[in-house]
CSV table of C-alpha atoms and ligand atoms in Angstrom, one decimal:
chain,number,residue,atom,x,y,z
U,1,MET,CA,0.0,0.0,0.0
U,2,ASP,CA,1.1,3.5,-0.7
U,3,ASP,CA,2.4,5.6,2.2
U,4,ALA,CA,-0.6,7.8,2.8
U,5,GLY,CA,1.7,10.8,3.0
U,6,GLU,CA,2.4,10.4,-0.7
U,7,THR,CA,-1.3,10.0,-1.8
U,8,GLU,CA,-3.2,13.2,-2.1
U,9,VAL,CA,-6.8,13.1,-0.9
U,10,PRO,CA,-9.4,15.8,-1.4
U,11,ARG,CA,-9.9,16.6,2.3
U,12,PRO,CA,-7.2,15.2,4.6
U,13,LEU,CA,-8.1,15.1,8.3
U,14,VAL,CA,-5.6,17.5,9.9
U,15,ASP,CA,-6.3,18.6,13.5
U,16,SER,CA,-5.3,21.8,15.1
U,17,PHE,CA,-2.0,20.3,16.3
U,18,GLY,CA,-1.1,19.3,12.7
U,19,ARG,CA,-1.8,15.6,13.2
U,20,VAL,CA,-3.0,13.9,10.0
U,21,HIS,CA,-5.6,11.2,10.7
U,22,ARG,CA,-5.2,7.9,8.7
U,23,ASP,CA,-6.4,5.2,11.1
U,24,LEU,CA,-10.0,4.3,12.0
U,25,ARG,CA,-11.3,1.9,14.7
U,26,ILE,CA,-14.8,0.7,14.1
U,27,SER,CA,-16.7,-0.9,16.9
U,28,VAL,CA,-19.2,-3.2,15.3
U,29,THR,CA,-21.0,-4.2,18.5
U,30,ASP,CA,-21.0,-3.3,22.2
U,31,ARG,CA,-21.8,-6.9,23.1
U,32,CYS,CA,-19.2,-9.3,24.3
U,33,ASN,CA,-19.0,-13.0,25.1
U,34,PHE,CA,-16.3,-12.4,27.8
U,35,ARG,CA,-16.5,-10.2,30.9
U,36,CYS,CA,-12.9,-9.2,31.5
U,37,THR,CA,-12.7,-7.8,35.0
U,38,TYR,CA,-10.7,-4.7,33.9
U,39,CYS,CA,-13.2,-3.9,31.2
U,40,MET,CA,-16.8,-5.0,32.0
U,41,PRO,CA,-18.9,-5.8,35.0
U,42,ALA,CA,-20.0,-9.5,35.6
U,43,ASP,CA,-23.5,-8.5,34.5
U,44,GLY,CA,-25.7,-5.4,34.4
U,45,LEU,CA,-24.5,-3.7,31.3
U,46,THR,CA,-27.4,-2.7,29.1
U,47,TRP,CA,-26.8,-3.5,25.4
U,48,LEU,CA,-27.6,-1.0,22.7
U,49,PRO,CA,-31.0,-1.6,21.0
U,50,ARG,CA,-30.4,-3.2,17.6
U,51,ASP,CA,-31.8,-0.2,15.7
U,52,GLU,CA,-29.2,2.1,17.4
U,53,VAL,CA,-26.3,0.1,16.0
U,54,LEU,CA,-25.0,1.1,12.6
U,55,SER,CA,-25.9,-1.2,9.8
U,56,PHE,CA,-23.3,-2.7,7.5
U,57,GLU,CA,-24.5,-0.3,4.8
U,58,GLU,CA,-24.0,2.7,7.1
U,59,LEU,CA,-20.6,1.5,8.1
U,60,GLU,CA,-19.5,1.0,4.5
U,61,ARG,CA,-20.7,4.5,3.6
U,62,VAL,CA,-18.7,6.1,6.4
U,63,ALA,CA,-15.7,4.0,5.7
U,64,ARG,CA,-15.7,4.7,2.0
U,65,LEU,CA,-16.0,8.5,2.6
U,66,LEU,CA,-13.2,8.4,5.1
U,67,VAL,CA,-11.0,6.5,2.8
U,68,GLU,CA,-11.7,8.1,-0.5
U,69,ARG,CA,-12.3,11.7,0.6
U,70,HIS,CA,-10.3,11.9,3.8
U,71,GLY,CA,-7.3,9.6,3.4
U,72,ILE,CA,-8.0,7.0,6.0
U,73,ARG,CA,-5.5,4.1,5.3
U,74,SER,CA,-6.2,1.5,8.0
U,75,ILE,CA,-9.4,0.2,9.5
U,76,ARG,CA,-9.5,-2.0,12.5
U,77,LEU,CA,-12.8,-3.7,13.5
U,78,THR,CA,-13.4,-4.1,17.2
U,79,GLY,CA,-16.1,-4.1,19.9
U,80,GLY,CA,-17.4,-5.4,22.4
U,81,GLU,CA,-16.4,-8.6,20.7
U,82,PRO,CA,-16.6,-8.1,16.9
U,83,THR,CA,-17.1,-11.8,16.1
U,84,VAL,CA,-20.4,-11.9,18.0
U,85,ARG,CA,-21.9,-9.5,15.3
U,86,ALA,CA,-23.9,-11.6,12.9
U,87,HIS,CA,-22.5,-12.0,9.4
U,88,LEU,CA,-19.2,-10.2,10.2
U,89,PRO,CA,-17.5,-11.6,7.0
U,90,VAL,CA,-20.1,-9.7,4.9
U,91,LEU,CA,-18.9,-6.5,6.5
U,92,VAL,CA,-15.3,-7.5,6.1
U,93,ALA,CA,-15.9,-8.2,2.4
U,94,LYS,CA,-17.4,-4.7,1.9
U,95,LEU,CA,-14.5,-3.0,3.7
U,96,ALA,CA,-11.9,-5.1,2.0
U,97,ALA,CA,-13.0,-3.7,-1.3
U,98,LEU,CA,-11.5,-0.3,-0.1
U,99,PRO,CA,-7.7,0.3,-0.4
U,100,VAL,CA,-7.1,-0.1,3.4
U,101,ASP,CA,-5.1,-2.3,5.7
U,102,LEU,CA,-8.1,-4.1,7.3
U,103,SER,CA,-7.6,-5.8,10.7
U,104,LEU,CA,-9.6,-7.1,13.6
U,105,THR,CA,-9.2,-7.2,17.4
U,106,THR,CA,-10.8,-10.2,19.0
U,107,ASN,CA,-10.8,-12.3,22.2
U,108,GLY,CA,-10.1,-15.2,19.9
U,109,ALA,CA,-12.7,-17.6,21.4
U,110,THR,CA,-14.3,-18.4,18.1
U,111,LEU,CA,-11.3,-17.8,15.8
U,112,ARG,CA,-10.9,-21.5,15.0
U,113,THR,CA,-14.3,-21.4,13.4
U,114,VAL,CA,-14.3,-18.0,11.8
U,115,ALA,CA,-10.6,-17.3,10.9
U,116,PRO,CA,-10.7,-19.0,7.4
U,117,GLU,CA,-14.0,-17.2,6.5
U,118,LEU,CA,-12.7,-13.9,7.6
U,119,ALA,CA,-9.4,-14.3,5.7
U,120,ALA,CA,-11.4,-15.4,2.6
U,121,ALA,CA,-13.5,-12.2,2.9
U,122,GLY,CA,-10.4,-10.1,2.8
U,123,LEU,CA,-9.3,-9.6,6.4
U,124,ARG,CA,-5.6,-9.1,6.5
U,125,ARG,CA,-4.6,-9.5,10.2
U,126,VAL,CA,-5.8,-10.0,13.7
U,127,ASN,CA,-4.9,-9.0,17.2
U,128,VAL,CA,-6.0,-11.5,19.8
U,129,SER,CA,-6.3,-10.7,23.5
U,130,LEU,CA,-4.7,-13.1,25.9
U,131,ASP,CA,-4.0,-12.1,29.5
U,132,SER,CA,-2.9,-15.4,31.0
U,133,LEU,CA,-1.7,-18.9,30.0
U,134,GLN,CA,-3.1,-20.4,33.2
U,135,ALA,CA,-6.5,-21.8,32.8
U,136,GLU,CA,-7.9,-20.9,36.2
U,137,ARG,CA,-6.5,-17.4,36.2
U,138,PHE,CA,-7.7,-16.9,32.6
U,139,ALA,CA,-11.2,-17.9,33.7
U,140,ALA,CA,-11.1,-15.6,36.7
U,141,LEU,CA,-9.9,-12.7,34.6
U,142,THR,CA,-12.3,-13.1,31.7
U,143,ARG,CA,-15.1,-14.8,33.7
U,144,ARG,CA,-15.1,-17.4,31.0
U,145,ASP,CA,-13.4,-20.8,30.9
U,146,GLU,CA,-12.1,-20.4,27.4
U,147,LEU,CA,-8.3,-20.4,27.4
U,148,HIS,CA,-8.1,-23.6,25.3
U,149,HIS,CA,-10.3,-22.1,22.6
U,150,VAL,CA,-8.3,-18.8,22.6
U,151,LEU,CA,-5.0,-20.6,22.2
U,152,ASP,CA,-6.5,-22.8,19.5
U,153,GLY,CA,-7.9,-19.6,17.9
U,154,ILE,CA,-4.5,-18.0,17.8
U,155,ASP,CA,-3.1,-21.1,16.0
U,156,ALA,CA,-6.0,-20.9,13.6
U,157,ALA,CA,-5.3,-17.3,12.8
U,158,VAL,CA,-1.7,-18.1,12.0
U,159,GLU,CA,-2.8,-21.0,9.8
U,160,ALA,CA,-5.3,-18.8,8.0
U,161,GLY,CA,-2.5,-16.4,7.2
U,162,LEU,CA,-3.9,-13.5,9.2
U,163,ALA,CA,-0.4,-12.3,9.7
U,164,PRO,CA,1.3,-10.9,11.6
U,165,VAL,CA,-0.8,-12.2,14.4
U,166,LYS,CA,-0.4,-10.0,17.5
U,167,VAL,CA,-1.4,-11.0,21.0
U,168,ASN,CA,-2.5,-8.2,23.4
U,169,VAL,CA,-1.8,-8.7,27.1
U,170,VAL,CA,-3.2,-6.2,29.6
U,171,VAL,CA,-0.9,-6.3,32.6
U,172,VAL,CA,-2.5,-5.9,36.0
U,173,ARG,CA,-0.2,-5.8,39.0
U,174,GLY,CA,-0.8,-8.7,41.4
U,175,VAL,CA,-3.1,-10.4,38.9
U,176,ASN,CA,-0.9,-11.5,35.9
U,177,ASP,CA,2.4,-9.6,36.1
U,178,ASP,CA,4.1,-12.8,37.2
U,179,GLU,CA,3.4,-14.1,33.7
U,180,ILE,CA,5.1,-11.4,31.6
U,181,VAL,CA,8.1,-13.6,30.8
U,182,ASP,CA,5.9,-16.7,30.2
U,183,LEU,CA,3.8,-14.7,27.7
U,184,ALA,CA,6.8,-13.3,26.0
U,185,ALA,CA,8.2,-16.9,25.7
U,186,TYR,CA,4.8,-18.0,24.3
U,187,GLY,CA,5.0,-15.4,21.6
U,188,ARG,CA,8.5,-16.4,20.7
U,189,SER,CA,7.6,-20.1,20.4
U,190,ARG,CA,4.5,-19.4,18.3
U,191,GLY,CA,5.9,-16.8,16.0
U,192,VAL,CA,3.3,-14.2,17.1
U,193,ILE,CA,4.0,-10.6,18.3
U,194,VAL,CA,3.0,-10.2,22.0
U,195,ARG,CA,2.2,-6.6,23.0
U,196,PHE,CA,1.9,-5.7,26.7
U,197,ILE,CA,-0.6,-3.0,27.4
U,198,GLU,CA,-0.5,-0.7,30.4
U,199,LEU,CA,-3.8,-0.9,32.3
U,200,MET,CA,-6.0,2.2,31.5
U,201,PRO,CA,-8.8,3.7,33.5
U,202,LEU,CA,-11.6,2.5,31.2
U,203,ASP,CA,-13.1,-0.3,33.3
U,204,ALA,CA,-16.9,-0.3,33.8
U,205,THR,CA,-16.7,-0.3,37.5
U,206,ASP,CA,-14.3,2.6,38.0
U,207,ALA,CA,-11.9,0.4,40.0
U,208,TRP,CA,-8.7,1.4,38.2
U,209,ARG,CA,-5.9,2.5,40.5
U,210,ASN,CA,-2.5,3.8,39.5
U,211,GLU,CA,-0.8,1.1,41.7
U,212,GLN,CA,-2.2,-1.6,39.4
U,213,VAL,CA,-0.4,-0.3,36.4
U,214,VAL,CA,2.8,-2.2,35.5
U,215,THR,CA,4.9,0.3,33.6
U,216,GLN,CA,6.7,-0.2,30.3
U,217,ALA,CA,10.0,0.2,32.1
U,218,GLU,CA,9.2,-2.7,34.4
U,219,ILE,CA,7.8,-4.9,31.7
U,220,LEU,CA,10.9,-4.4,29.6
U,221,GLU,CA,13.2,-5.0,32.5
U,222,ARG,CA,11.5,-8.3,33.3
U,223,ILE,CA,11.6,-9.6,29.7
U,224,GLY,CA,15.1,-8.2,28.9
U,225,THR,CA,16.6,-10.0,31.8
U,226,VAL,CA,15.7,-13.3,30.3
U,227,PHE,CA,15.5,-12.5,26.6
U,228,PRO,CA,17.8,-9.5,25.8
U,229,LEU,CA,16.1,-6.8,23.7
U,230,GLU,CA,16.9,-3.7,21.5
U,231,ALA,CA,14.5,-1.0,20.5
U,232,VAL,CA,13.0,-0.8,17.0
U,233,ALA,CA,12.0,2.6,15.5
U,234,ARG,CA,8.4,3.4,16.4
U,235,GLY,CA,5.9,3.9,13.6
U,236,HIS,CA,2.5,5.4,13.8
U,237,GLU,CA,1.2,2.5,16.0
U,238,PRO,CA,0.7,3.0,19.7
U,239,ALA,CA,3.1,0.1,20.5
U,240,GLU,CA,6.8,0.7,21.2
U,241,ARG,CA,8.6,-2.2,19.5
U,242,PHE,CA,11.6,-4.2,20.7
U,243,ARG,CA,13.5,-6.9,18.9
U,244,TYR,CA,14.9,-10.0,20.6
U,245,LEU,CA,18.7,-10.0,20.2
U,246,ASP,CA,18.7,-13.7,19.4
U,247,GLY,CA,16.6,-13.0,16.3
U,248,LEU,CA,13.4,-14.8,17.6
U,249,GLY,CA,11.0,-12.1,16.7
U,250,GLU,CA,9.8,-9.0,18.5
U,251,VAL,CA,7.7,-7.8,21.4
U,252,GLY,CA,5.8,-4.6,21.9
U,253,VAL,CA,4.6,-2.4,24.8
U,254,ILE,CA,1.6,0.0,24.6
U,255,PRO,CA,2.6,2.5,27.4
U,256,SER,CA,-0.7,4.4,27.3
U,257,VAL,CA,-0.3,5.6,30.9
U,258,THR,CA,3.4,6.2,31.3
U,259,ARG,CA,4.5,7.2,27.8
U,260,PRO,CA,1.3,8.1,25.9
U,261,PHE,CA,1.8,8.6,22.2
U,262,CYS,CA,-0.9,11.4,21.9
U,263,ASP,CA,1.4,13.7,19.9
U,264,GLN,CA,1.6,11.0,17.2
U,265,CYS,CA,-2.0,9.9,17.4
U,266,ASP,CA,-3.6,9.6,13.9
U,267,ARG,CA,-6.7,7.6,15.1
U,268,LEU,CA,-10.4,8.1,15.0
U,269,ARG,CA,-13.0,5.8,16.6
U,270,LEU,CA,-16.5,5.1,15.6
U,271,THR,CA,-18.7,3.5,18.3
U,272,ALA,CA,-21.2,0.8,17.5
U,273,ASP,CA,-24.0,3.4,17.8
U,274,GLY,CA,-22.4,5.7,15.4
U,275,GLN,CA,-20.6,8.2,17.6
U,276,LEU,CA,-17.3,9.5,16.3
U,277,ARG,CA,-14.6,10.1,18.9
U,278,SER,CA,-11.1,11.5,18.3
U,279,CYS,CA,-9.7,9.9,21.5
U,280,LEU,CA,-10.4,6.9,23.7
U,281,PHE,CA,-10.7,9.4,26.6
U,282,SER,CA,-12.9,12.0,24.8
U,283,LEU,CA,-15.6,13.3,26.9
U,284,ASP,CA,-17.8,14.3,23.9
U,285,ASP,CA,-19.2,12.1,21.2
U,286,HIS,CA,-19.9,13.5,17.7
U,287,ASP,CA,-23.2,12.0,16.6
U,288,LEU,CA,-22.5,10.8,13.1
U,289,ARG,CA,-25.5,8.4,13.1
U,290,ALA,CA,-27.9,11.3,13.3
U,291,VAL,CA,-26.2,12.9,10.2
U,292,LEU,CA,-26.1,9.5,8.4
U,293,ARG,CA,-29.8,8.9,9.0
U,294,SER,CA,-30.9,12.4,8.0
U,295,ASP,CA,-31.5,13.5,4.4
U,296,ALA,CA,-28.1,15.2,4.4
U,297,GLY,CA,-25.6,14.0,1.8
U,298,ASP,CA,-22.0,13.1,2.0
U,299,ASP,CA,-20.9,16.7,2.4
U,300,ALA,CA,-22.7,16.9,5.7
U,301,VAL,CA,-21.2,13.7,6.9
U,302,SER,CA,-17.7,15.0,6.0
U,303,ALA,CA,-18.4,18.2,7.8
U,304,ALA,CA,-19.4,16.3,11.0
U,305,ILE,CA,-16.2,14.2,10.7
U,306,GLU,CA,-14.1,17.3,10.2
U,307,ALA,CA,-15.7,19.0,13.2
U,308,CYS,CA,-14.8,16.0,15.4
U,309,VAL,CA,-11.2,16.1,14.2
U,310,GLY,CA,-11.0,19.8,14.6
U,311,ALA,CA,-12.0,19.6,18.2
U,312,LYS,CA,-9.4,16.9,19.1
U,313,TRP,CA,-7.4,17.8,22.1
U,314,ALA,CA,-3.6,17.6,22.5
U,315,GLY,CA,-3.9,14.4,24.6
U,316,HIS,CA,-5.4,12.6,27.5
U,317,ALA,CA,-4.3,13.5,31.0
U,318,ILE,CA,-4.3,10.2,32.9
U,319,ASN,CA,-2.4,10.7,36.2
U,320,GLN,CA,-2.9,14.5,36.1
U,321,VAL,CA,-5.3,16.4,38.3
U,322,GLN,CA,-7.4,17.5,35.4
U,323,PHE,CA,-8.1,14.0,34.2
U,324,VAL,CA,-11.8,13.1,33.9
U,325,ARG,CA,-12.6,9.6,32.9
U,326,PRO,CA,-15.1,9.1,30.0
U,327,ARG,CA,-18.7,8.1,30.8
U,328,ARG,CA,-18.4,4.9,28.7
U,329,SER,CA,-16.1,2.1,29.4
U,330,MET,CA,-13.7,0.3,26.9
U,331,SER,CA,-16.2,-2.3,25.7
U,332,GLN,CA,-18.8,0.4,25.0
U,333,ILE,CA,-16.3,2.7,23.1
U,334,GLY,CA,-14.5,0.0,21.2
U,335,GLY,CA,-10.9,-0.8,22.3
Z,1,SAM,N1,-13.2,-8.2,22.5
Z,1,SAM,C1,-12.1,-7.8,21.7
Z,1,SAM,C2,-10.8,-8.2,22.5
Z,1,SAM,O1,-11.0,-8.8,23.5
Z,1,SAM,O2,-9.7,-8.0,22.0
Z,1,SAM,C3,-12.0,-6.4,21.3
Z,1,SAM,C4,-12.5,-5.3,22.2
Z,1,SAM,S1,-11.4,-5.1,23.7
Z,1,SAM,C5,-12.3,-3.8,24.5
Z,1,SAM,C6,-10.0,-4.4,22.9
Z,1,SAM,C7,-8.7,-4.4,23.8
Z,1,SAM,O3,-8.9,-3.5,24.9
Z,1,SAM,C8,-8.4,-5.8,24.4
Z,1,SAM,O4,-7.1,-6.1,24.1
Z,1,SAM,C9,-8.6,-5.5,25.9
Z,1,SAM,O5,-7.7,-6.3,26.6
Z,1,SAM,C10,-8.3,-4.0,26.0
Z,1,SAM,N2,-8.8,-3.4,27.2
Z,1,SAM,C11,-10.0,-3.4,27.7
Z,1,SAM,N3,-10.0,-2.7,28.9
Z,1,SAM,C12,-8.8,-2.2,29.1
Z,1,SAM,C13,-8.2,-1.4,30.1
Z,1,SAM,N4,-8.9,-1.0,31.1
Z,1,SAM,N5,-6.9,-1.0,30.0
Z,1,SAM,C14,-6.2,-1.5,28.9
Z,1,SAM,N6,-6.7,-2.2,27.9
Z,1,SAM,C15,-8.0,-2.6,28.0
C-alpha cells in the first residue's frame, strides 16, 4: 500500500495540532461473550438496542467516505467482541474492497471457526487478547473458561494467514504480572508478536488504581533479563517495539499511561452506535449516526467528521489532576 503521505486526498483530516488522521477503529457491537474484570462488570451492562447500532451499509458508507475523501488508510474492527456480530464476514468483504489495511481485534474464542472465513472475505490481520496462560487465572480474569479455545484460535489465525498475528496482554499488578516472561516466551515459540498494554482507567466499575499499572520500564526489564532486547524505531502505531537480540521475533509495549503517544495519534473511533470520537478518553461524542440517518448528503457527513477532528485535544491526561474519565467504558467505546 502507498504511504498515505504520498497520496493526495481531497480533504485530509488534519487537526489543530497538525496531526493527520489515517487510522479508523470501528466498533461493530457493544456486546461481548467475555466479561474481563478490567473492562466489563460481571453483569448489568445494558446492550444497545439493535436499531441504534450502525448497519453494514452505514458502516460501509462512512468507511468509503473516510478512505476516498479523507485519506484513512487503515481500519480495525473491534467491539465489544466483533465476532459476535452476525454475518461479520459480509462487512469484512465490503470494507476489504477499499484500499485499506483491514484488521480485527478479538478475544479469539471463536477464531478456530471464523478465521478462514474472515481471511477469505479479505481480512488481513488479527490482534488477539490473551492475558494469562493459566486456565484458572484466565477464567477468573475473563469470567469465562475459554483459554483452550483462545490458544487454538491464535493457532487458527496463523494457519489462516492473518499475519502478523499480534497478541494483546493487559498487565495488571498482582493479577498477571508474574506471567510477563511466560507470555513473551509463548510469543517467541508461536511466532506471534506479543504486546503488553498498560492498564487504563476504562473499566466499567471505576476500579482502576495507579498502583495496578505495571509500567513499560518494568515490563521491559523483566523480559530483557531473560531475553535481551533492543528498541526498533516506532511507527504510527501505539506500541513501542523491541527486537529479541537472538533473532526470535519482537515484542511490543503500549505504554498508554506512562508514555502516551498522543502527539503521534492519527486515530479516530466510531462506536457501535455511530458516535465519532477522536480519543479513547474523549468526553464528547460526535453524533455521526444522526447525520447519516438524516437527508443530508456526504458533504454533511464530511463536515461532521471534520468537526470531530477539529475539536481533538492535545492528549489525555491520565495521572494528572485535570483527568476526567469518560462516561463509557472500553467495551462500549471500542478498544
Ligand atoms: N473483544 C475484543 C478483544 O478482547 O480484543 C475487542 C475489544 S477489547 C475492548 C480491545 C482491547 O482492549 C483488548 O485487548 C482488551 O484487553 C483491551 N482493554 C480493555 N479494557 C482495558 C483497560 N482498562 N486497559 C487497557 N486495555 C484494556
